[in-house]
mmCIF file of C-alpha atoms and ligand atoms in Angstrom:
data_model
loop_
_atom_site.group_PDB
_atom_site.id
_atom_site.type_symbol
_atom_site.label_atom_id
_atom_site.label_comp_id
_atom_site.label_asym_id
_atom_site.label_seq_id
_atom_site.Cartn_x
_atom_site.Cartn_y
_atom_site.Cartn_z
ATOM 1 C CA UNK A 22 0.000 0.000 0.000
ATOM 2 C CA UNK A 23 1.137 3.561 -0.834
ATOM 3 C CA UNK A 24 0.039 5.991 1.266
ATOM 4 C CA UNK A 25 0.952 9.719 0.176
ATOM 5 C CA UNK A 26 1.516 12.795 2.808
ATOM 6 C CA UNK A 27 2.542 16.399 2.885
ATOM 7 C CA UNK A 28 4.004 17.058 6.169
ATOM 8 C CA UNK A 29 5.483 13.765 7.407
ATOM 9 C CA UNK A 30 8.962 14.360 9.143
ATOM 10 C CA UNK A 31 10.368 11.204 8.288
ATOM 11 C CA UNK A 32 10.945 9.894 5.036
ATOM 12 C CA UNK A 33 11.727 6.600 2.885
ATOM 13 C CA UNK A 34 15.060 8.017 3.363
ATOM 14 C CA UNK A 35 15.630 7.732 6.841
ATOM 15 C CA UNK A 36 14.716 4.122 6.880
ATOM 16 C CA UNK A 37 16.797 3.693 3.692
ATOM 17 C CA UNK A 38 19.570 5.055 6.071
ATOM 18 C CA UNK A 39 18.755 3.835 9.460
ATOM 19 C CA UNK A 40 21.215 0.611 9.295
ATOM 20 C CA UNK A 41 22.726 1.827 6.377
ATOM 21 C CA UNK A 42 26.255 0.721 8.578
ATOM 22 C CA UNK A 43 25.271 -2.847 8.870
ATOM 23 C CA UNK A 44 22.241 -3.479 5.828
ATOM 24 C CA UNK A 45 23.298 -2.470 2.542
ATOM 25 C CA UNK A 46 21.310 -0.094 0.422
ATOM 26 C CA UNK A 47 20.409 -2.943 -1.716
ATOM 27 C CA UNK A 48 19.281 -5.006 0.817
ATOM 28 C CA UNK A 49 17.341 -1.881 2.609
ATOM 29 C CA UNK A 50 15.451 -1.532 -0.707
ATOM 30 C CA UNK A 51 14.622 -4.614 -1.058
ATOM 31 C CA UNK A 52 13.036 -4.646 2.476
ATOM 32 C CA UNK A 53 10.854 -1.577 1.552
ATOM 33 C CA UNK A 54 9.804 -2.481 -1.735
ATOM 34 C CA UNK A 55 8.392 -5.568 0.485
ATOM 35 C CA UNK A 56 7.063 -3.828 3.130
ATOM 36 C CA UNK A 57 5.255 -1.035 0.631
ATOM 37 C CA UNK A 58 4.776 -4.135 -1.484
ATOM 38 C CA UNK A 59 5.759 -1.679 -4.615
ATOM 39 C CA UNK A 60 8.803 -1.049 -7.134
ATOM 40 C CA UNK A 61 12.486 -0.036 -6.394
ATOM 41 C CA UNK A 62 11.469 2.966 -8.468
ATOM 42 C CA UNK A 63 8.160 3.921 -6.314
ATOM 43 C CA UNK A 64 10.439 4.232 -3.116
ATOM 44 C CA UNK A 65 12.053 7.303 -4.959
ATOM 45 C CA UNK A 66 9.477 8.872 -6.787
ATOM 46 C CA UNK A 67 7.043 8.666 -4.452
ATOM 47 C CA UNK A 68 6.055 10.661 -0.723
ATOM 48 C CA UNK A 69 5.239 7.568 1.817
ATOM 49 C CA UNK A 70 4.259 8.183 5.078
ATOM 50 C CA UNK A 71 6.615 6.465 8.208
ATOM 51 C CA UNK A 72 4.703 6.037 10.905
ATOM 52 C CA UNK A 73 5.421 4.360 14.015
ATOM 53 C CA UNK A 74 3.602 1.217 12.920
ATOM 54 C CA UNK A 75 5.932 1.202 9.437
ATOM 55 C CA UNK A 76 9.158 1.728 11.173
ATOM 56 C CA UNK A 77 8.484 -0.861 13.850
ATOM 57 C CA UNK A 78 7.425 -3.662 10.523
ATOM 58 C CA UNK A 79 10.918 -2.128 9.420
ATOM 59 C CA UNK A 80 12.640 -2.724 12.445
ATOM 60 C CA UNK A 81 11.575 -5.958 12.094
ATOM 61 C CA UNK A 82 12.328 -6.946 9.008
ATOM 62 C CA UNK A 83 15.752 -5.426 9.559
ATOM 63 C CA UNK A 84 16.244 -7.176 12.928
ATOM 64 C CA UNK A 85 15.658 -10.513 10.714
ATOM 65 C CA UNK A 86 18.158 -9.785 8.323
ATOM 66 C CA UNK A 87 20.526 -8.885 11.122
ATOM 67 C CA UNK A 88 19.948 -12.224 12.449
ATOM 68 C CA UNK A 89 21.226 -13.967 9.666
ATOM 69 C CA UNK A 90 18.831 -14.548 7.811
ATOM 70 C CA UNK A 91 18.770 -13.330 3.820
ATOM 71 C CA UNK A 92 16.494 -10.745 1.944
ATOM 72 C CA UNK A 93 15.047 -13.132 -0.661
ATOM 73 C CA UNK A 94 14.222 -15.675 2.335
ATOM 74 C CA UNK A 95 12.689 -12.913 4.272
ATOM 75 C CA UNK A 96 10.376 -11.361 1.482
ATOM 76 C CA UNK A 97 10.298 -14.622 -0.557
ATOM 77 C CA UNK A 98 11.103 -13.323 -3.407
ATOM 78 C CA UNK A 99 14.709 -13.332 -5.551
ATOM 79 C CA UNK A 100 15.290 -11.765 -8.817
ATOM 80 C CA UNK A 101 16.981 -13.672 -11.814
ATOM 81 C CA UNK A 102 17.254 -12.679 -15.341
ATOM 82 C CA UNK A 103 14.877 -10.035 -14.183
ATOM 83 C CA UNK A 104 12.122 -12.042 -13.455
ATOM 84 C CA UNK A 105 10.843 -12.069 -9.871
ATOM 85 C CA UNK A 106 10.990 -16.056 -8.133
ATOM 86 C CA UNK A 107 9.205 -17.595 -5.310
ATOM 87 C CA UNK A 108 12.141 -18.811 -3.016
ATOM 88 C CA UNK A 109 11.434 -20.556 0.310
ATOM 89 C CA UNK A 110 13.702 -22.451 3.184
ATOM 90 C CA UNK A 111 13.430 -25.518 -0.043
ATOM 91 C CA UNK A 112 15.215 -23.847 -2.476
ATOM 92 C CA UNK A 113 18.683 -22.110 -3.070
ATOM 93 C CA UNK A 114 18.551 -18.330 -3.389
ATOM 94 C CA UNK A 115 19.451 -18.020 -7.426
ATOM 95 C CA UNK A 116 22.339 -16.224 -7.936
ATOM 96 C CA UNK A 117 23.556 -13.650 -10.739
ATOM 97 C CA UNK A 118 26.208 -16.050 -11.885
ATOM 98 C CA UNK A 119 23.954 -18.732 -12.685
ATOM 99 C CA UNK A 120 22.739 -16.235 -15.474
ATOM 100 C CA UNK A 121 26.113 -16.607 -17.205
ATOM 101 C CA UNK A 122 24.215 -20.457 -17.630
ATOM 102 C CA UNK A 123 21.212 -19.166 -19.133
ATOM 103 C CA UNK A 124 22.542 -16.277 -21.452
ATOM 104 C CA UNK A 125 25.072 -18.785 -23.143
ATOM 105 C CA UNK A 126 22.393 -21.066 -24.703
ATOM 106 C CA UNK A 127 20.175 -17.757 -25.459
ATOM 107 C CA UNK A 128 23.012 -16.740 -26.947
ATOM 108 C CA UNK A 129 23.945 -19.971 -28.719
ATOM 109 C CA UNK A 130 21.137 -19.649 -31.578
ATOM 110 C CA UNK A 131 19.069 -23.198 -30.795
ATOM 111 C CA UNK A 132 16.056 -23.033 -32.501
ATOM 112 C CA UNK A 133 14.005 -25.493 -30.794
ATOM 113 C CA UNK A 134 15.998 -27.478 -28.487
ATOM 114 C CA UNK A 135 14.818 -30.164 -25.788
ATOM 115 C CA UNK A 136 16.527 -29.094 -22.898
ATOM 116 C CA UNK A 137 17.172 -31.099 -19.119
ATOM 117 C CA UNK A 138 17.961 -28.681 -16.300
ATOM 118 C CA UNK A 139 19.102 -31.049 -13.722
ATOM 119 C CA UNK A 140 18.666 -30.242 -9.726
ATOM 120 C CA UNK A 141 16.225 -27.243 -10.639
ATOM 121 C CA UNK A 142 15.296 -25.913 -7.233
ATOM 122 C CA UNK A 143 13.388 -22.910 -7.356
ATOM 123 C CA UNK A 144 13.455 -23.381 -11.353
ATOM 124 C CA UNK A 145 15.475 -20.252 -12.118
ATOM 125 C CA UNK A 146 17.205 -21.735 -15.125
ATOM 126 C CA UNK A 147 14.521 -24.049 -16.665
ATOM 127 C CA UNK A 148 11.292 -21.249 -16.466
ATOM 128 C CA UNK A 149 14.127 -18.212 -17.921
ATOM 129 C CA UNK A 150 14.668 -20.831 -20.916
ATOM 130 C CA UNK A 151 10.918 -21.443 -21.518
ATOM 131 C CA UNK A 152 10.112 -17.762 -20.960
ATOM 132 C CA UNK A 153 13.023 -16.680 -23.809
ATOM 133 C CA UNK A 154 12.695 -19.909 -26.112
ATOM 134 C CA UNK A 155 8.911 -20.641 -26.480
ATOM 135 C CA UNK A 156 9.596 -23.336 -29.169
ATOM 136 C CA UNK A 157 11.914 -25.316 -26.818
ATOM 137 C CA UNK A 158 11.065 -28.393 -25.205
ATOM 138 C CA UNK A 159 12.103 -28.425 -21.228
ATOM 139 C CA UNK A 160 12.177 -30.899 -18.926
ATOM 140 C CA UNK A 161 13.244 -29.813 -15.157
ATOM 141 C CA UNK A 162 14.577 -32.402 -12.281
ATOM 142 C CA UNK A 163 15.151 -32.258 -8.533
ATOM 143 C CA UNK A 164 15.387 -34.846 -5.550
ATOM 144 C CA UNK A 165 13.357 -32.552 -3.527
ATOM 145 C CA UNK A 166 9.864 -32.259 -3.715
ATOM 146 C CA UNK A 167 9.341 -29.278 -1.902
ATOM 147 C CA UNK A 168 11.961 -27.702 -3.962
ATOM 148 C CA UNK A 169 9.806 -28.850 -7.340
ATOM 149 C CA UNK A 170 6.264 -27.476 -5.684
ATOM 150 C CA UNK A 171 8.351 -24.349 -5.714
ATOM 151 C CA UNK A 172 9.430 -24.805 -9.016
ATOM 152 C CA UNK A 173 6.288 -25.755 -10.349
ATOM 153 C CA UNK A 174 4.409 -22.754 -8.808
ATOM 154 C CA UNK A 175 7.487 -20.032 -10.615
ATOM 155 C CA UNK A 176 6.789 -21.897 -13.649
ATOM 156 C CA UNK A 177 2.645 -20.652 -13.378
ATOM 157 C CA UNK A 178 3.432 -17.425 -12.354
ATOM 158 C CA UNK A 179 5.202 -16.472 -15.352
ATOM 159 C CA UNK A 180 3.301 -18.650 -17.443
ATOM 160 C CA UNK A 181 5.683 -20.751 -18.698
ATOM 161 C CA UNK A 182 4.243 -24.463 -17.656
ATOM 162 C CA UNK A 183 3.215 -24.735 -21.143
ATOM 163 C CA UNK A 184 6.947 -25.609 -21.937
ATOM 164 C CA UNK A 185 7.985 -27.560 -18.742
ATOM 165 C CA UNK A 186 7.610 -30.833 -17.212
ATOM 166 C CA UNK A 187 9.002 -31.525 -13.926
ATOM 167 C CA UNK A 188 10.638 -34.777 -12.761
ATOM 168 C CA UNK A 189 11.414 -35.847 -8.923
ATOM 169 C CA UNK A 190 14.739 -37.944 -8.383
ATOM 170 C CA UNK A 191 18.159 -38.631 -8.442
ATOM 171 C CA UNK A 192 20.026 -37.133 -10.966
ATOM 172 C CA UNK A 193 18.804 -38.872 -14.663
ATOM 173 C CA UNK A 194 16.178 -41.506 -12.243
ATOM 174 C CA UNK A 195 14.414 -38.680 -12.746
ATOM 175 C CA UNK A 196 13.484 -39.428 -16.364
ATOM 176 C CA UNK A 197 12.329 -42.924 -15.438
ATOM 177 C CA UNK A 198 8.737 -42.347 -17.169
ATOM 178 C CA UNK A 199 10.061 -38.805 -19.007
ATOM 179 C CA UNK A 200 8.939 -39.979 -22.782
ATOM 180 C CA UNK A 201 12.187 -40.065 -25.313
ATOM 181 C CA UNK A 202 14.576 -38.331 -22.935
ATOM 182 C CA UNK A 203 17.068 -37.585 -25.128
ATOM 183 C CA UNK A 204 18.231 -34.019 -25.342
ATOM 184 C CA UNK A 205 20.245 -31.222 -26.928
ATOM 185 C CA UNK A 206 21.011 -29.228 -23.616
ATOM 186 C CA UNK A 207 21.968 -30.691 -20.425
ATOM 187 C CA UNK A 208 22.302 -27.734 -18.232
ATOM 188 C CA UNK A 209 22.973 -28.516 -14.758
ATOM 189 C CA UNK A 210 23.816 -26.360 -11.532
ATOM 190 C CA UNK A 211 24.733 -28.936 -9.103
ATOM 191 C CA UNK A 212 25.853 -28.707 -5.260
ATOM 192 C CA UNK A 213 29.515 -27.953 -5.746
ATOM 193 C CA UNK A 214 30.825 -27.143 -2.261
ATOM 194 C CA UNK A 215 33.297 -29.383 -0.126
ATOM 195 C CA UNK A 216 31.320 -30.730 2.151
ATOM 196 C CA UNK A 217 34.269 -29.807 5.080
ATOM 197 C CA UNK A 218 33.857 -26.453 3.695
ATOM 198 C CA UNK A 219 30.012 -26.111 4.596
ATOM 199 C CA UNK A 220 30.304 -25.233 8.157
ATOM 200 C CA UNK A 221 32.853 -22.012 7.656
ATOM 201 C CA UNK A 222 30.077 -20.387 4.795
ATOM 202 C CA UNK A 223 28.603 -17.444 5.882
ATOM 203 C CA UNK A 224 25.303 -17.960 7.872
ATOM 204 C CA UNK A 225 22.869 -16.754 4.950
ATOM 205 C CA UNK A 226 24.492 -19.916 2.790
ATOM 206 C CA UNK A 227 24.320 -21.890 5.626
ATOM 207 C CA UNK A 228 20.500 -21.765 6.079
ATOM 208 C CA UNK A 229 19.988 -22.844 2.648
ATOM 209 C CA UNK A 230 18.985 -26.611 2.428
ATOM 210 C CA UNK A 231 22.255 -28.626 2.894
ATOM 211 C CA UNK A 232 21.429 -31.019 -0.484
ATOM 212 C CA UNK A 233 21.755 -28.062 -2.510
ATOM 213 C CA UNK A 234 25.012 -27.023 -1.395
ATOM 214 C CA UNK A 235 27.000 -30.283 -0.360
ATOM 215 C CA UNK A 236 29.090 -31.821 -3.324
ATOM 216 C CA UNK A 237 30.580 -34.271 -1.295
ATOM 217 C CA UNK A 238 34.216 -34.483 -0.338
ATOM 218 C CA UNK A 239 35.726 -32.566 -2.997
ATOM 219 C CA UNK A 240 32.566 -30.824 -4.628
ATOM 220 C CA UNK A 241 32.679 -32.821 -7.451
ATOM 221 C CA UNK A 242 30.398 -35.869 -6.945
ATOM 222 C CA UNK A 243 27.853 -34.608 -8.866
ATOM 223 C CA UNK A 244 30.142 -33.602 -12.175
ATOM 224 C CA UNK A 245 31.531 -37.258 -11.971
ATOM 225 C CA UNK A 246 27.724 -38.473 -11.770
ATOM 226 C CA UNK A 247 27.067 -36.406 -14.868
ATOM 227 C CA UNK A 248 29.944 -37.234 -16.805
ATOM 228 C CA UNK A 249 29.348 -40.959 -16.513
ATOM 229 C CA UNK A 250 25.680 -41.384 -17.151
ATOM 230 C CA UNK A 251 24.546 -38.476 -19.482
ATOM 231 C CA UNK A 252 26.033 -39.899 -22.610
ATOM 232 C CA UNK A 253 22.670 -42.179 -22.654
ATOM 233 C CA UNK A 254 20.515 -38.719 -22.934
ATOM 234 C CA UNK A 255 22.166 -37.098 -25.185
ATOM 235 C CA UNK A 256 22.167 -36.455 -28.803
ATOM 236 C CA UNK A 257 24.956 -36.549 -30.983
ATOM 237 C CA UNK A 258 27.216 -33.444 -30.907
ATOM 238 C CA UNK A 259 24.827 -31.879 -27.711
ATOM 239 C CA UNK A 260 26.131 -29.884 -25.055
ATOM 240 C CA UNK A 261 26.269 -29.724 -21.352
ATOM 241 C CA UNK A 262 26.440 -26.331 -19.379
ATOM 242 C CA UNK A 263 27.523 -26.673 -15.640
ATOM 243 C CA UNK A 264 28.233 -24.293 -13.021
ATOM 244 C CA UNK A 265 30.633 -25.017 -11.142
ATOM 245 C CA UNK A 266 32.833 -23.538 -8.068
ATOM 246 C CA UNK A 267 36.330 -21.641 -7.683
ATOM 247 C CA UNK A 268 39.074 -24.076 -8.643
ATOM 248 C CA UNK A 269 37.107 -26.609 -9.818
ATOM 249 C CA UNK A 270 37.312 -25.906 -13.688
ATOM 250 C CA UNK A 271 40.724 -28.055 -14.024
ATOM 251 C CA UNK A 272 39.458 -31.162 -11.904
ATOM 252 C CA UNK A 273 36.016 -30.779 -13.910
ATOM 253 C CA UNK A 274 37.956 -31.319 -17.312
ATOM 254 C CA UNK A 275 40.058 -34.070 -16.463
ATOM 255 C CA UNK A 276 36.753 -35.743 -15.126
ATOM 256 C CA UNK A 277 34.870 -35.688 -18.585
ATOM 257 C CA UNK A 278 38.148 -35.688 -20.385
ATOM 258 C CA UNK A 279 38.967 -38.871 -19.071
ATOM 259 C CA UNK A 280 35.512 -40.614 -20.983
ATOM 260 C CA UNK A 281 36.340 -39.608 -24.708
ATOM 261 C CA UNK A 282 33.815 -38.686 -25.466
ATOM 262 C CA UNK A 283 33.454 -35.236 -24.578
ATOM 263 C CA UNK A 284 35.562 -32.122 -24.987
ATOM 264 C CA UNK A 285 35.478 -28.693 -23.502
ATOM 265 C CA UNK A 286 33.935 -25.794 -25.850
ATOM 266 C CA UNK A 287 33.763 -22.746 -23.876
ATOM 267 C CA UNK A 288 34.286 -21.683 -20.165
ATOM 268 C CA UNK A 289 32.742 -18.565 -19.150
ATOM 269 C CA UNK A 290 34.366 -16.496 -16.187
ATOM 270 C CA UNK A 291 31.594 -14.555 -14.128
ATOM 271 C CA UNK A 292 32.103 -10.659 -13.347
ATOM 272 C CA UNK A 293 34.738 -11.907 -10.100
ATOM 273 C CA UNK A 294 37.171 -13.255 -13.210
ATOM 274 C CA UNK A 295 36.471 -16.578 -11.327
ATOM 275 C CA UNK A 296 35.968 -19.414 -14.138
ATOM 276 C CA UNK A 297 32.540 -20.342 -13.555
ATOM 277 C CA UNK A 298 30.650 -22.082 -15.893
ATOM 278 C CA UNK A 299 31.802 -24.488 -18.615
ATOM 279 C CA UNK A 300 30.080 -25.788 -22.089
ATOM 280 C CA UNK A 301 30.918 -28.981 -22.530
ATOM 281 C CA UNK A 302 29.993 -31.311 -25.830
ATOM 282 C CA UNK A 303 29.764 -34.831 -26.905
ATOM 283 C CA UNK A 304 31.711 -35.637 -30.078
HETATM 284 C C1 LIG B 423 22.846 -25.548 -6.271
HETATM 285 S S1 LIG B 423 21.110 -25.894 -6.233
HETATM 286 C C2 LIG B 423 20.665 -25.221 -7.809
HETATM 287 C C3 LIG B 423 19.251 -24.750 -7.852
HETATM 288 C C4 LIG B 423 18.921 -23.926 -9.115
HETATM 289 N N1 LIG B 423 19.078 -24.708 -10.323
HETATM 290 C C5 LIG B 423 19.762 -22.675 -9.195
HETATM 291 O O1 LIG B 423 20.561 -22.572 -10.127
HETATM 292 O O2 LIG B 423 19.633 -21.791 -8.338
HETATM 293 C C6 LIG B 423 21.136 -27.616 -6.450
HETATM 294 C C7 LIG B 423 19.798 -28.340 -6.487
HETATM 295 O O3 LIG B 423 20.096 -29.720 -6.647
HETATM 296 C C8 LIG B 423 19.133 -30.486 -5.966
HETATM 297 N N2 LIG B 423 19.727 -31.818 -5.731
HETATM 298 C C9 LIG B 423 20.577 -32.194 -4.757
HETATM 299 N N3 LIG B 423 20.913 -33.490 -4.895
HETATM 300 C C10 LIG B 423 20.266 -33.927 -6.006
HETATM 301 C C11 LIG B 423 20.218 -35.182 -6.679
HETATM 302 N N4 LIG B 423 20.916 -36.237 -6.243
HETATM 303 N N5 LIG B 423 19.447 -35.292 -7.782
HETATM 304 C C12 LIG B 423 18.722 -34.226 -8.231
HETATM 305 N N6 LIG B 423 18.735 -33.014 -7.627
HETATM 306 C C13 LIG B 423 19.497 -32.868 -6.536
HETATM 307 C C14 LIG B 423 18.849 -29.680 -4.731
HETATM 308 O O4 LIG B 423 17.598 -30.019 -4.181
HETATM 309 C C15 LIG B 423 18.932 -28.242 -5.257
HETATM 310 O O5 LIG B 423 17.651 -27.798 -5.621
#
């Protein structure tokens, strides 16, 4: 609700500033575009009235976020390829590098390609693809249930279910009783973190389910699962994307190296320089 005033003597300002030392301006934002329930834009273009009531919600909010606990998971809502996603406790916040993912095979020229995102969570990558590539075929995949209702419900609220069927299990179980899953795309962004590593992240990561962050003892289970059994899914001369974490890109190479079958096309550094993605295809 926006509610416009003359003579209040605090503004959207003040609250943008309050724990401006501690909550970034971002962040801050975000929280008032929630709390308004408006645009970024609205905050400065329009008068709002802070009353007691609205700075105590703030407060709130803010005291949250303090805690621990992240913006997206506090207003439910995370933004990716600017589109606006449901995100719960089930699924892992989307990040901006996970874009680089999505903007490669927009930019790669398929016309009508059957794609598989594997481990789909809050299906950032697979409703993007059916939102930008109407014609393509999409099927999306995640152990977690909860994580697919999620997926499934992002998928209706941009209207893009048309284009997307979603599978529950592990890794290419998935596509059990998936009809001719064979496919042009595998693009995949897996739990990649050492799983020694998980208890030193920051506390935001760490309250993100564990399954979608633990890649076992090195990171890489899940790159060796893919490299072994997605030969059967693919077509001839198709591609796999994967994200994948800092260091990893050498170890990841050798893995699918090592099969003949595959060899490296592309990998894409995110706006860190880190190497962070990498297009891999079958011969
Ligand atoms: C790093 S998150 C990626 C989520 C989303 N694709 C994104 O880019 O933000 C990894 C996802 O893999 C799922 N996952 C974990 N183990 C899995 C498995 N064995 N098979 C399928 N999905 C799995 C998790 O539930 C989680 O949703």
């Amino acid at each position: 609700m926006i509610l416009k005033t003359a003579d209040s003597k605090k503004d959207i300002f003040y609250l943008i500033n309050k724990y401006s030392r501690v909550i970034s301006r971002v962040e801050a934002e975000m929280l008032l575009e929630f709390l308004f329930n408006c645009e970024k834009l609205d905050l400065y273009v329009r008068d709002f009235i802070i009353n007691k009531t609205i700075e105590e919600l703030y407060d709130m909010l803010a005291s949250r976020r303090l805690n621990g606990e992240s913006v997206q998971h506090i207003t439910g809502r995370a933004e990716f390829m600017g589109l606006d996603f449901i995100v719960t406790k089930d699924v892992l916040i989307p990040r901006p590098e996970t874009e680089i993912l999505v903007n490669e095979i927009l930019g790669a020229g398929f016309i009508a390609p059957k794609i598989l995102d594997l481990c789909t969570g809050s299906g950032n990558i697979a409703v993007s693809l059916a939102k930008s590539m109407p014609q393509a075929e999409i099927i999306a995949t995640d152990i977690s249930e909860n994580a697919l209702k999620i997926a499934e419900k992002n998928a209706v609220l941009h209207q893009a279910s048309a284009g997307i069927k979603f599978y529950k299990g592990n890794l290419f179980n998935a596509l059990m009783f998936a009809k001719n899953p064979k496919f042009d795309i595998i693009v995949c962004n897996p739990p990649y973190i050492k799983e020694a590593e998980i208890p030193f992240l920051q506390k935001e990561v760490r309250s993100e389910p564990l399954i979608a962050l633990n890649g076992g003892k090195d990171g890489l289970d899940f790159y060796r699962d893919i490299a072994k059994e997605s030969r059967k899914f693919l077509r001839k001369g198709s591609s796999i994307l994967l994200e994948m974490g800092f260091g990893q890109r050498e170890a990841i190479e050798d893995i699918f190296l090592s099969y003949n079958i595959f060899s490296i096309y592309r990998v894409i550094r995110d706006f860190s320089g880190i190497e962070r993605a990498i297009w891999i295809n079958l011969l």
